[in-house]
Short mmCIF file of C-alpha atoms in Angstrom, two decimals:
data_model
loop_
_atom_site.label_atom_id
_atom_site.label_comp_id
_atom_site.label_asym_id
_atom_site.label_seq_id
_atom_site.Cartn_x
_atom_site.Cartn_y
_atom_site.Cartn_z
CA MET A 1 -1.31 10.88 22.70
CA THR A 2 0.37 8.74 20.02
CA ASP A 3 3.20 6.55 21.27
CA GLN A 4 6.54 8.23 20.46
CA ARG A 5 7.99 4.80 19.71
CA LEU A 6 5.60 4.59 16.76
CA ILE A 7 6.12 8.18 15.62
CA ASN A 8 9.90 7.71 15.55
CA ALA A 9 9.91 4.06 14.51
CA ASP A 10 13.15 2.81 12.94
CA PRO A 11 12.66 -0.12 10.53
CA ARG A 12 16.19 -1.31 11.32
CA ASP A 13 15.04 -1.99 14.90
CA LEU A 14 12.34 -4.57 14.27
CA ASN A 15 12.25 -5.77 17.87
CA GLY A 16 11.70 -2.20 19.09
CA LEU A 17 8.91 -1.74 16.54
CA ARG A 18 7.30 -5.03 17.55
CA ALA A 19 7.32 -3.94 21.21
CA ALA A 20 5.74 -0.59 20.35
CA LEU A 21 3.04 -2.26 18.27
CA LYS A 22 2.27 -4.77 20.99
CA GLY A 23 1.85 -1.93 23.47
CA ASN A 24 -0.66 -0.27 21.14
CA ASP A 25 -2.60 -3.38 20.20
CA PRO A 26 -4.47 -4.60 23.31
CA GLU A 27 -6.94 -6.59 21.23
CA GLY A 28 -4.23 -8.37 19.23
CA ARG A 29 -5.63 -7.24 15.87
CA LEU A 30 -2.34 -6.39 14.20
CA CYS A 31 -0.46 -8.90 12.06
CA PRO A 32 3.07 -9.93 13.08
CA ILE A 33 6.10 -8.59 11.20
CA LEU A 34 7.55 -11.75 9.66
CA MET A 35 10.92 -10.28 8.74
CA GLU A 36 14.11 -11.03 10.60
CA ARG A 37 16.46 -8.21 9.64
CA ILE A 38 16.55 -4.95 7.71
CA TYR A 39 19.82 -3.27 6.77
CA ILE A 40 19.82 0.41 5.71
CA GLN A 41 23.45 1.49 5.81
CA GLU A 42 26.70 2.03 3.96
CA LYS A 43 28.45 -1.11 2.73
CA ALA A 44 25.38 -3.24 3.45
CA ILE A 45 26.31 -5.50 0.51
CA GLU A 46 29.36 -6.69 2.43
CA CYS A 47 26.95 -8.31 4.93
CA LEU A 48 25.54 -10.66 2.27
CA PRO A 49 27.89 -13.65 2.65
CA GLU A 50 27.33 -13.75 6.40
CA VAL A 51 23.58 -13.25 5.99
CA VAL A 52 23.24 -15.98 3.37
CA GLU A 53 25.40 -18.31 5.47
CA GLY A 54 22.78 -18.14 8.19
CA TYR A 55 19.96 -19.24 5.87
CA THR A 56 21.34 -22.02 3.68
CA LYS A 57 22.23 -25.53 4.79
CA ASN A 58 23.21 -27.11 1.48
CA LYS A 59 25.13 -24.03 0.24
CA LYS A 60 22.96 -23.73 -2.88
CA VAL A 61 21.65 -20.27 -3.68
CA LEU A 62 19.36 -19.00 -6.45
CA MET A 63 20.13 -15.41 -7.46
CA VAL A 64 17.20 -13.74 -9.26
CA THR A 65 17.58 -10.49 -11.24
CA ASP A 66 15.98 -8.60 -14.07
CA MET A 67 17.87 -7.17 -17.07
CA THR A 68 18.25 -3.64 -15.70
CA PRO A 69 21.86 -2.60 -14.99
CA TYR A 70 22.62 -1.57 -11.40
CA TYR A 71 25.86 -0.27 -9.98
CA ARG A 72 27.91 -0.12 -6.83
CA GLY A 73 30.55 2.45 -7.48
CA LYS A 74 31.61 1.83 -11.09
CA ASN A 75 31.01 -1.91 -10.92
CA SER A 76 27.99 -3.97 -11.90
CA LEU A 77 26.06 -4.64 -8.70
CA LYS A 78 24.89 -8.07 -9.88
CA GLU A 79 28.42 -9.16 -10.67
CA VAL A 80 29.71 -7.78 -7.37
CA ILE A 81 27.13 -9.85 -5.49
CA TYR A 82 27.72 -12.94 -7.64
CA TYR A 83 31.47 -12.83 -6.95
CA LEU A 84 30.85 -12.17 -3.26
CA LEU A 85 28.70 -15.28 -2.98
CA SER A 86 30.20 -17.75 -5.46
CA PRO A 87 33.37 -18.61 -3.46
CA LEU A 88 31.19 -19.77 -0.56
CA PHE A 89 28.06 -21.10 -2.26
CA THR A 90 26.89 -22.79 -5.45
CA VAL A 91 25.07 -19.88 -7.09
CA THR A 92 22.54 -20.29 -9.91
CA TRP A 93 21.82 -16.96 -11.61
CA LEU A 94 18.34 -16.53 -13.13
CA ALA A 95 17.84 -13.34 -15.17
CA LEU A 96 14.18 -12.64 -15.96
CA ASP A 97 13.09 -10.76 -19.07
CA ASN A 98 9.59 -10.95 -20.51
CA HIS A 99 8.97 -7.78 -22.51
CA ASP A 100 11.69 -5.77 -24.24
CA HIS A 101 13.81 -5.87 -21.06
CA VAL A 102 10.87 -4.57 -18.97
CA LEU A 103 9.85 -7.18 -16.42
CA HIS A 104 6.20 -7.66 -15.45
CA ALA A 105 4.81 -9.42 -12.37
CA VAL A 106 2.92 -12.25 -14.08
CA ASP A 107 2.48 -15.93 -13.23
CA THR A 108 4.81 -17.13 -15.98
CA GLU A 109 7.77 -15.30 -14.44
CA SER A 110 6.93 -16.52 -10.94
CA LYS A 111 6.83 -20.08 -12.28
CA LYS A 112 10.29 -19.63 -13.83
CA ILE A 113 11.62 -18.84 -10.36
CA GLN A 114 9.77 -21.79 -8.85
CA ALA A 115 11.22 -24.12 -11.50
CA ALA A 116 14.73 -22.74 -10.94
CA ILE A 117 14.45 -23.34 -7.19
CA SER A 118 13.49 -26.96 -7.85
CA GLU A 119 16.08 -27.61 -10.55
CA SER A 120 18.98 -26.01 -8.67
CA GLY A 121 18.09 -27.45 -5.29
CA ALA A 122 18.49 -23.97 -3.82
CA ASP A 123 17.42 -23.53 -0.22
CA CYS A 124 17.95 -19.76 -0.20
CA VAL A 125 16.86 -17.15 -2.76
CA VAL A 126 18.58 -13.78 -3.24
CA GLY A 127 16.50 -11.33 -5.27
CA ILE A 128 18.28 -8.26 -6.67
CA GLY A 129 16.30 -5.46 -8.27
CA GLY A 130 13.22 -3.30 -8.03
CA GLY A 131 9.69 -3.86 -6.83
CA THR A 132 8.77 -6.28 -9.63
CA VAL A 133 11.65 -8.62 -8.78
CA ALA A 134 10.68 -8.40 -5.11
CA ASP A 135 7.01 -9.18 -5.84
CA LEU A 136 7.90 -12.13 -8.08
CA CYS A 137 10.37 -13.57 -5.57
CA LYS A 138 7.84 -13.22 -2.75
CA ASP A 139 5.17 -14.93 -4.84
CA ALA A 140 7.45 -17.73 -6.06
CA THR A 141 9.04 -18.59 -2.72
CA PHE A 142 5.61 -18.53 -1.10
CA ALA A 143 4.30 -21.02 -3.67
CA VAL A 144 7.05 -23.65 -3.46
CA LYS A 145 7.34 -26.38 -0.88
CA ASN A 146 9.27 -25.46 2.27
CA GLN A 147 9.25 -21.73 1.35
CA PRO A 148 13.02 -21.06 1.29
CA PRO A 149 14.43 -17.97 3.00
CA LEU A 150 14.28 -14.89 0.79
CA ILE A 151 16.88 -12.13 0.88
CA ILE A 152 16.07 -9.01 -1.13
CA VAL A 153 18.75 -6.54 -2.23
CA GLN A 154 16.94 -3.30 -3.07
CA THR A 155 18.49 -1.41 -5.98
CA ALA A 156 16.53 1.85 -5.84
CA LEU A 157 14.02 3.59 -3.59
CA SER A 158 11.34 3.07 -6.20
CA VAL A 159 8.35 1.51 -4.37
CA ASN A 160 7.32 0.29 -0.91
CA ALA A 161 6.96 -3.34 -2.04
CA PHE A 162 10.18 -4.56 -0.44
CA SER A 163 9.05 -4.80 3.19
CA ASP A 164 5.55 -6.23 3.12
CA GLY A 165 3.90 -9.61 2.72
CA ILE A 166 1.95 -8.74 -0.43
CA SER A 167 2.69 -9.19 -4.13
CA ILE A 168 1.06 -7.04 -6.81
CA MET A 169 0.47 -9.45 -9.69
CA LEU A 170 -1.27 -9.11 -13.04
CA LYS A 171 -4.24 -11.50 -13.28
CA ASN A 172 -6.46 -11.46 -16.39
CA GLY A 173 -5.22 -7.95 -17.11
CA VAL A 174 -6.08 -6.74 -13.61
CA LYS A 175 -3.51 -5.61 -11.03
CA THR A 176 -4.27 -7.72 -7.94
CA SER A 177 -2.85 -7.57 -4.41
CA LEU A 178 -2.11 -11.12 -3.31
CA PRO A 179 -1.09 -12.21 0.21
CA THR A 180 2.28 -13.89 -0.24
CA ARG A 181 5.16 -13.45 2.21
CA TYR A 182 7.67 -11.04 3.67
CA PRO A 183 11.32 -11.17 2.64
CA THR A 184 13.36 -12.78 5.39
CA VAL A 185 16.03 -10.09 5.11
CA LEU A 186 16.01 -6.74 3.30
CA ILE A 187 19.31 -5.10 2.35
CA ILE A 188 19.51 -1.43 1.32
CA ASP A 189 23.06 -0.31 0.56
CA LEU A 190 23.15 3.49 0.54
CA GLU A 191 25.96 3.59 -2.02
CA VAL A 192 23.82 1.53 -4.39
CA ILE A 193 20.87 3.85 -3.77
CA GLU A 194 22.98 6.91 -4.54
CA ARG A 195 24.00 5.34 -7.86
CA ALA A 196 20.40 4.60 -8.83
CA PRO A 197 18.82 6.88 -11.44
CA ALA A 198 17.26 9.88 -9.70
CA GLU A 199 13.90 9.22 -11.37
CA ARG A 200 13.73 5.80 -9.70
CA ASN A 201 14.33 7.24 -6.24
CA LEU A 202 11.82 10.00 -6.95
CA ALA A 203 9.32 7.29 -7.86
CA GLY A 204 9.63 5.97 -4.30
CA TYR A 205 9.14 9.49 -2.99
CA GLY A 206 5.98 9.60 -5.09
CA ASP A 207 4.81 6.24 -3.77
CA VAL A 208 4.96 7.36 -0.11
CA LEU A 209 3.12 10.60 -0.87
CA ALA A 210 0.05 8.35 -0.74
CA THR A 211 0.45 8.63 3.04
CA TRP A 212 -1.56 11.87 2.71
CA THR A 213 -4.56 10.24 1.01
CA ALA A 214 -4.60 6.42 1.41
CA PRO A 215 -5.01 6.26 5.22
CA VAL A 216 -7.83 8.80 4.97
CA ASP A 217 -9.59 6.61 2.41
CA TRP A 218 -9.01 3.66 4.74
CA TYR A 219 -10.51 5.50 7.70
CA LEU A 220 -13.50 6.55 5.58
CA ALA A 221 -14.11 2.92 4.59
CA TRP A 222 -13.95 1.89 8.24
CA ARG A 223 -16.41 4.58 9.32
CA LEU A 224 -18.82 3.41 6.63
CA GLY A 225 -18.54 -0.27 7.60
CA MET A 226 -16.74 -1.15 4.38
CA ASN A 227 -13.52 -2.19 6.09
CA THR A 228 -12.83 -3.74 9.49
CA THR A 229 -9.04 -3.58 9.61
CA TYR A 230 -8.40 0.12 10.22
CA ASN A 231 -5.94 0.80 13.02
CA GLU A 232 -4.14 3.97 14.02
CA ALA A 233 -0.78 2.26 14.67
CA SER A 234 -0.25 1.49 10.98
CA CYS A 235 -0.77 5.17 10.20
CA ALA A 236 1.21 6.56 13.14
CA ILE A 237 4.49 5.00 12.02
CA LEU A 238 4.25 6.96 8.76
CA ARG A 239 2.77 10.41 9.23
CA THR A 240 5.43 12.28 11.22
CA GLN A 241 8.42 10.89 9.35
CA ASN A 242 6.66 11.35 6.04
CA SER A 243 6.02 14.96 7.00
CA ARG A 244 9.75 15.37 7.61
CA LEU A 245 10.42 13.82 4.22
CA LEU A 246 8.02 16.22 2.52
CA ASP A 247 9.73 19.15 4.24
CA CYS A 248 13.16 18.14 2.90
CA SER A 249 12.00 17.55 -0.67
CA ALA A 250 14.57 19.95 -2.11
CA ALA A 251 17.39 17.80 -0.72
CA LEU A 252 16.12 14.84 -2.73
CA ALA A 253 16.62 16.81 -5.94
CA GLY A 254 20.34 16.71 -5.20
CA GLN A 255 20.33 13.01 -4.16
CA GLU A 256 21.71 14.06 -0.77
CA ARG A 257 22.65 11.09 1.41
CA GLU A 258 20.67 12.19 4.48
CA ALA A 259 17.50 12.72 2.46
CA LEU A 260 17.89 9.38 0.68
CA GLU A 261 18.37 7.59 3.99
CA LEU A 262 15.19 9.21 5.34
CA LEU A 263 13.33 8.17 2.18
CA ALA A 264 14.65 4.61 2.62
CA ARG A 265 13.31 4.49 6.18
CA VAL A 266 9.91 5.97 5.28
CA LEU A 267 9.52 3.71 2.24
CA THR A 268 10.40 0.65 4.32
CA LEU A 269 7.98 1.71 7.07
CA SER A 270 5.30 2.14 4.43
CA GLY A 271 5.70 -1.49 3.41
CA LEU A 272 5.71 -2.61 7.04
CA SER A 273 2.52 -0.66 7.70
CA MET A 274 0.77 -2.75 5.05
CA GLY A 275 2.11 -5.95 6.56
CA ILE A 276 0.96 -4.90 10.02
CA ALA A 277 -2.53 -4.17 8.70
CA GLY A 278 -2.63 -7.38 6.70
CA GLU A 279 -3.52 -5.48 3.53
CA SER A 280 -2.31 -2.54 1.46
CA CYS A 281 -4.89 0.03 2.67
CA PRO A 282 -2.45 2.10 4.82
CA SER A 283 -0.53 3.01 1.67
CA SER A 284 -3.00 2.39 -1.15
CA GLY A 285 -6.24 4.24 -1.81
CA THR A 286 -7.83 6.16 -4.68
CA GLU A 287 -4.41 7.32 -5.92
CA HIS A 288 -3.21 3.73 -6.37
CA ILE A 289 -6.39 2.56 -8.05
CA ILE A 290 -6.01 5.31 -10.66
CA THR A 291 -2.46 4.05 -11.21
CA HIS A 292 -3.56 0.43 -11.57
CA LEU A 293 -5.99 1.46 -14.31
CA LEU A 294 -3.22 3.31 -16.14
CA ASP A 295 -1.10 0.16 -16.01
CA MET A 296 -3.98 -1.96 -17.31
CA ALA A 297 -4.43 0.46 -20.20
CA ALA A 298 -0.70 0.33 -20.95
CA GLU A 299 -0.84 -3.40 -21.58
CA LYS A 300 -3.70 -3.00 -24.05
CA GLN A 301 -2.00 -0.02 -25.73
CA ASN A 302 1.28 -1.92 -26.06
CA ARG A 303 3.16 0.77 -24.18
CA ASP A 304 5.58 0.29 -21.34
CA VAL A 305 4.37 1.05 -17.84
CA ALA A 306 5.64 4.30 -16.34
CA PHE A 307 7.23 4.23 -12.90
CA HIS A 308 4.58 3.14 -10.42
CA GLY A 309 5.47 5.66 -7.71
CA ALA A 310 5.61 8.58 -10.13
CA GLN A 311 2.09 7.74 -11.31
CA VAL A 312 0.94 7.35 -7.71
CA SER A 313 2.16 10.84 -6.82
CA ILE A 314 0.02 12.42 -9.54
CA GLY A 315 -2.93 10.29 -8.45
CA THR A 316 -2.27 11.61 -4.95
CA ILE A 317 -2.58 15.19 -6.21
CA PHE A 318 -5.96 14.44 -7.76
CA THR A 319 -7.13 12.59 -4.64
CA ALA A 320 -5.99 15.40 -2.33
CA ILE A 321 -7.91 17.88 -4.47
CA ALA A 322 -11.01 15.65 -4.33
CA TRP A 323 -10.79 15.52 -0.53
CA GLU A 324 -10.34 19.29 -0.37
CA ILE A 325 -13.43 19.96 -2.51
CA PHE A 326 -15.49 17.41 -0.61
CA LEU A 327 -14.56 18.75 2.82
CA GLU A 328 -15.18 22.36 1.80
CA GLU A 329 -18.40 21.96 -0.18
CA PHE A 330 -20.32 18.92 1.02
CA ASP A 331 -23.57 19.57 2.86
CA PRO A 332 -25.17 16.40 4.29
CA LYS A 333 -28.57 18.08 4.20
CA THR A 334 -28.53 17.93 0.40
CA VAL A 335 -28.16 14.14 0.23
CA ASP A 336 -30.96 12.14 -1.39
CA PHE A 337 -30.36 9.02 0.70
CA ALA A 338 -32.37 6.65 -1.48
CA GLN A 339 -30.35 7.58 -4.56
CA CYS A 340 -27.09 6.59 -2.84
CA PHE A 341 -27.73 2.87 -3.25
CA PRO A 342 -27.92 1.82 -6.92
CA ASP A 343 -28.76 -1.79 -7.74
CA LYS A 344 -26.57 -4.25 -9.63
CA GLU A 345 -28.47 -3.83 -12.87
CA ALA A 346 -27.64 -0.14 -12.92
CA VAL A 347 -23.93 -0.50 -12.18
CA LYS A 348 -22.95 -3.70 -13.99
CA PRO A 349 -23.14 -2.12 -17.49
CA MET A 350 -20.91 0.71 -16.26
CA VAL A 351 -18.23 -1.77 -15.20
CA TYR A 352 -18.35 -3.60 -18.51
CA ASP A 353 -18.37 -0.36 -20.51
CA ALA A 354 -15.32 0.79 -18.59
CA PHE A 355 -13.17 -2.33 -18.95
CA SER A 356 -14.35 -4.55 -21.84
CA TRP A 357 -12.19 -2.59 -24.29
CA ILE A 358 -9.15 -4.04 -22.51
CA ARG A 359 -10.57 -7.57 -22.61
CA ARG A 360 -13.77 -9.27 -21.55
CA GLU A 361 -11.92 -11.23 -18.84
CA THR A 362 -10.72 -7.95 -17.32
CA ALA A 363 -14.29 -6.68 -17.07
CA ASP A 364 -15.37 -10.02 -15.55
CA GLU A 365 -12.61 -9.76 -12.94
CA CYS A 366 -13.53 -6.18 -12.06
CA TRP A 367 -17.23 -6.96 -11.79
CA GLN A 368 -16.53 -9.96 -9.56
CA GLY A 369 -14.84 -7.65 -7.05
CA TYR A 370 -17.13 -4.68 -7.51
CA GLN A 371 -20.38 -6.52 -6.85
CA LYS A 372 -19.05 -7.60 -3.44
CA LYS A 373 -18.39 -3.95 -2.65
CA LEU A 374 -21.88 -2.98 -3.81
CA GLU A 375 -23.47 -5.68 -1.66
CA SER A 376 -21.53 -4.50 1.39
CA TRP A 377 -22.51 -0.90 0.65
CA HIS A 378 -26.19 -1.84 0.73
CA GLU A 379 -25.70 -3.77 3.97
CA ASN A 380 -24.16 -0.72 5.67
CA ARG A 381 -26.81 1.90 4.94
CA ASP A 382 -26.98 2.83 8.62
CA LYS A 383 -23.26 3.62 8.65
CA LEU A 384 -23.78 6.28 5.99
CA LYS A 385 -26.60 7.78 8.05
CA ALA A 386 -24.29 7.90 11.07
CA LEU A 387 -21.51 9.57 9.11
CA LEU A 388 -23.87 12.19 7.71
CA ALA A 389 -25.13 12.91 11.22
CA ASP A 390 -21.54 13.33 12.46
CA TRP A 391 -20.28 15.19 9.40
CA GLU A 392 -18.69 18.12 11.29
CA GLY A 393 -16.83 15.79 13.64
CA PHE A 394 -15.65 13.59 10.78
CA LYS A 395 -14.52 16.62 8.78
CA ALA A 396 -12.49 17.93 11.73
CA GLU A 397 -10.72 14.56 12.08
CA ILE A 398 -9.85 14.37 8.40
CA LYS A 399 -8.47 17.90 8.23
CA LYS A 400 -5.92 17.00 10.92
CA VAL A 401 -4.25 14.36 8.75
CA THR A 402 -4.35 15.79 5.23
CA VAL A 403 -2.13 18.28 3.45
CA LYS A 404 -3.14 21.04 1.09
CA PRO A 405 -2.71 20.23 -2.60
CA GLU A 406 -0.76 23.49 -3.00
CA TYR A 407 1.88 22.36 -0.51
CA LEU A 408 2.01 18.87 -1.96
CA CYS A 409 2.67 20.21 -5.46
CA LYS A 410 5.16 22.80 -4.22
CA GLN A 411 7.26 20.14 -2.52
CA MET A 412 7.06 17.80 -5.51
CA HIS A 413 8.35 20.60 -7.72
CA GLN A 414 11.20 21.21 -5.29
CA ALA A 415 12.09 17.52 -5.34
CA GLY A 416 12.14 17.52 -9.13
CA ALA A 417 9.37 14.93 -9.21
CA PRO A 418 6.95 14.83 -12.16
CA THR A 419 3.57 16.37 -11.45
CA ARG A 420 1.93 15.74 -14.83
CA TYR A 421 1.12 12.56 -16.72
CA PHE A 422 2.75 13.79 -19.91
CA GLN A 423 6.04 13.97 -17.97
CA MET A 424 5.96 10.19 -17.43
CA THR A 425 8.32 7.91 -19.33
CA PRO A 426 6.53 6.90 -21.46
CA SER A 427 4.00 9.72 -21.35
CA ILE A 428 0.32 9.07 -20.66
CA ASP A 429 -2.16 10.74 -22.98
CA PRO A 430 -5.03 12.89 -21.63
CA GLN A 431 -7.74 10.53 -22.89
CA THR A 432 -6.29 7.55 -21.00
CA ALA A 433 -5.78 9.66 -17.87
CA ARG A 434 -9.40 10.87 -17.96
CA TRP A 435 -10.59 7.28 -18.40
CA ALA A 436 -8.60 6.15 -15.35
CA LEU A 437 -9.86 9.02 -13.21
CA LYS A 438 -13.47 8.55 -14.22
CA ASN A 439 -13.60 4.76 -13.77
CA CYS A 440 -11.27 4.07 -10.84
CA HIS A 441 -14.18 3.48 -8.45
CA LEU A 442 -15.44 0.61 -10.63
CA TYR A 443 -12.18 -1.31 -10.46
CA ARG A 444 -12.40 -3.64 -7.48
CA ASN A 445 -13.72 -4.41 -4.01
CA ARG A 446 -11.77 -1.74 -2.10
CA PHE A 447 -13.86 1.23 -0.93
CA THR A 448 -12.32 4.70 -1.27
CA LEU A 449 -13.37 8.34 -1.51
CA SER A 450 -14.14 7.88 -5.21
CA ASP A 451 -16.82 5.33 -4.28
CA LEU A 452 -18.52 7.59 -1.77
CA LEU A 453 -18.48 10.50 -4.20
CA PHE A 454 -19.95 8.27 -6.91
CA TYR A 455 -22.78 7.10 -4.64
CA LEU A 456 -23.43 10.73 -3.66
CA GLY A 457 -23.69 11.65 -7.34
CA TRP A 458 -20.46 13.68 -7.42
CA TRP A 459 -17.96 11.44 -9.25
CA ASN A 460 -18.88 12.19 -12.87
CA ASP A 461 -17.40 13.85 -15.95
CA ALA A 462 -18.00 17.35 -14.60
CA PHE A 463 -16.27 16.57 -11.31
CA ILE A 464 -13.30 14.98 -13.10
CA GLU A 465 -12.91 18.17 -15.15
CA ARG A 466 -12.94 20.17 -11.90
CA LEU A 467 -10.11 18.04 -10.58
CA ILE A 468 -8.14 18.50 -13.78
CA ALA A 469 -8.67 22.29 -13.80
CA ARG A 470 -7.64 22.59 -10.15
CA ALA A 471 -4.51 20.53 -10.78
CA GLU A 472 -3.69 22.63 -13.84
CA ALA A 473 -3.70 25.73 -11.65
CA LEU A 474 -1.01 24.02 -9.53
CA ASP A 475 1.13 23.12 -12.56
CA ALA A 476 0.08 19.52 -12.19
CA GLY A 477 -2.28 16.88 -13.56
CA LEU A 478 -2.50 15.99 -17.23
#
């Protein structure tokens, strides 16, 4: 039986969570939670002066923001925080802006933060904003000498990036998960969250819907020898509370305080689950890879990137449908085992055909990761044999932890969340969406359901059209 302390984990009680994890990790495989405090409460902003006081010796603080306006009540949140801190500390305010007021997580922006830390002499960084600001601050403070304490003020429930030790950065046109650091302190003021645009909070709701597909992909990779980090504890802290969140989707449509607080907890736990695992697999599978490809295409197409979590939720619909079809229709007796292991010469042109139109360096980056996955796949042939032999047992396990696409879409509609790519801001055209769906398995080293279906001969144009047709029947998809 799963430990109730994990099922009902509260991210505000980090010591309690650490004790529960220790009790469920006899082999010491889990990574430590390197955060000191998490605030999810009313008037959390008022805690900032005291919090900062505990982390700066020379009273010099770097405040990092983007150009997006945020509010607390009717007042500018950034100005409220600046005037809270400036009587007690020397505050340098760095506002980042690298593309028509839309910030991207690229090295140049991280280096601006690093330079500002050095020039200002700051020994504490306060980042205010969304997931991109959080990722850049984590990357920058990890890179500089002495790694100053990092306090993140979350402005919307948009992504799960605020409570993990990973930064999603753009390298050679490829979205890459880099090990960086945790924030020292995370502050979520519920009044600020209520004032955030509803579409931003719904993006976070969409991001955590990956709980119904990503851990299953992760478990599949573990069973096939393609991943060694799978652990049940990282999944247990999410499933039950995420199920509660899904059940109260309608309350999110009205931005009800109780529902937003639950979303804040689940989103924060989602980030912690990745930190515990030491990688993003507990919350990132096929659905996220589809999203990363859409973002890569956006850069080439000179269009802004749609909200990450909103894209993830639609990728989750497609992934849930793929799992449903696979579990219902797959017969291991039909597998031509020898055909499941293509050589490099057969796959390399597919990778370059898929990504060279973005840029040659992007295709190089993707192939560098993919060939490692292909080599590991060949090395684990016996694992596939074992899975095929235990297909009924595996199928029974998976069915316990997935949700039906019908229910997923129904709850998303109740929440007012987008279920189609054309509903994104900006919208994503059908051709780009089909490209992302078709080629997601070629993207990088991570093994997901799309990889297995490709090696089995399923993941092709005809199968993608099946996914699209099934989604269309649910008022979802393209």
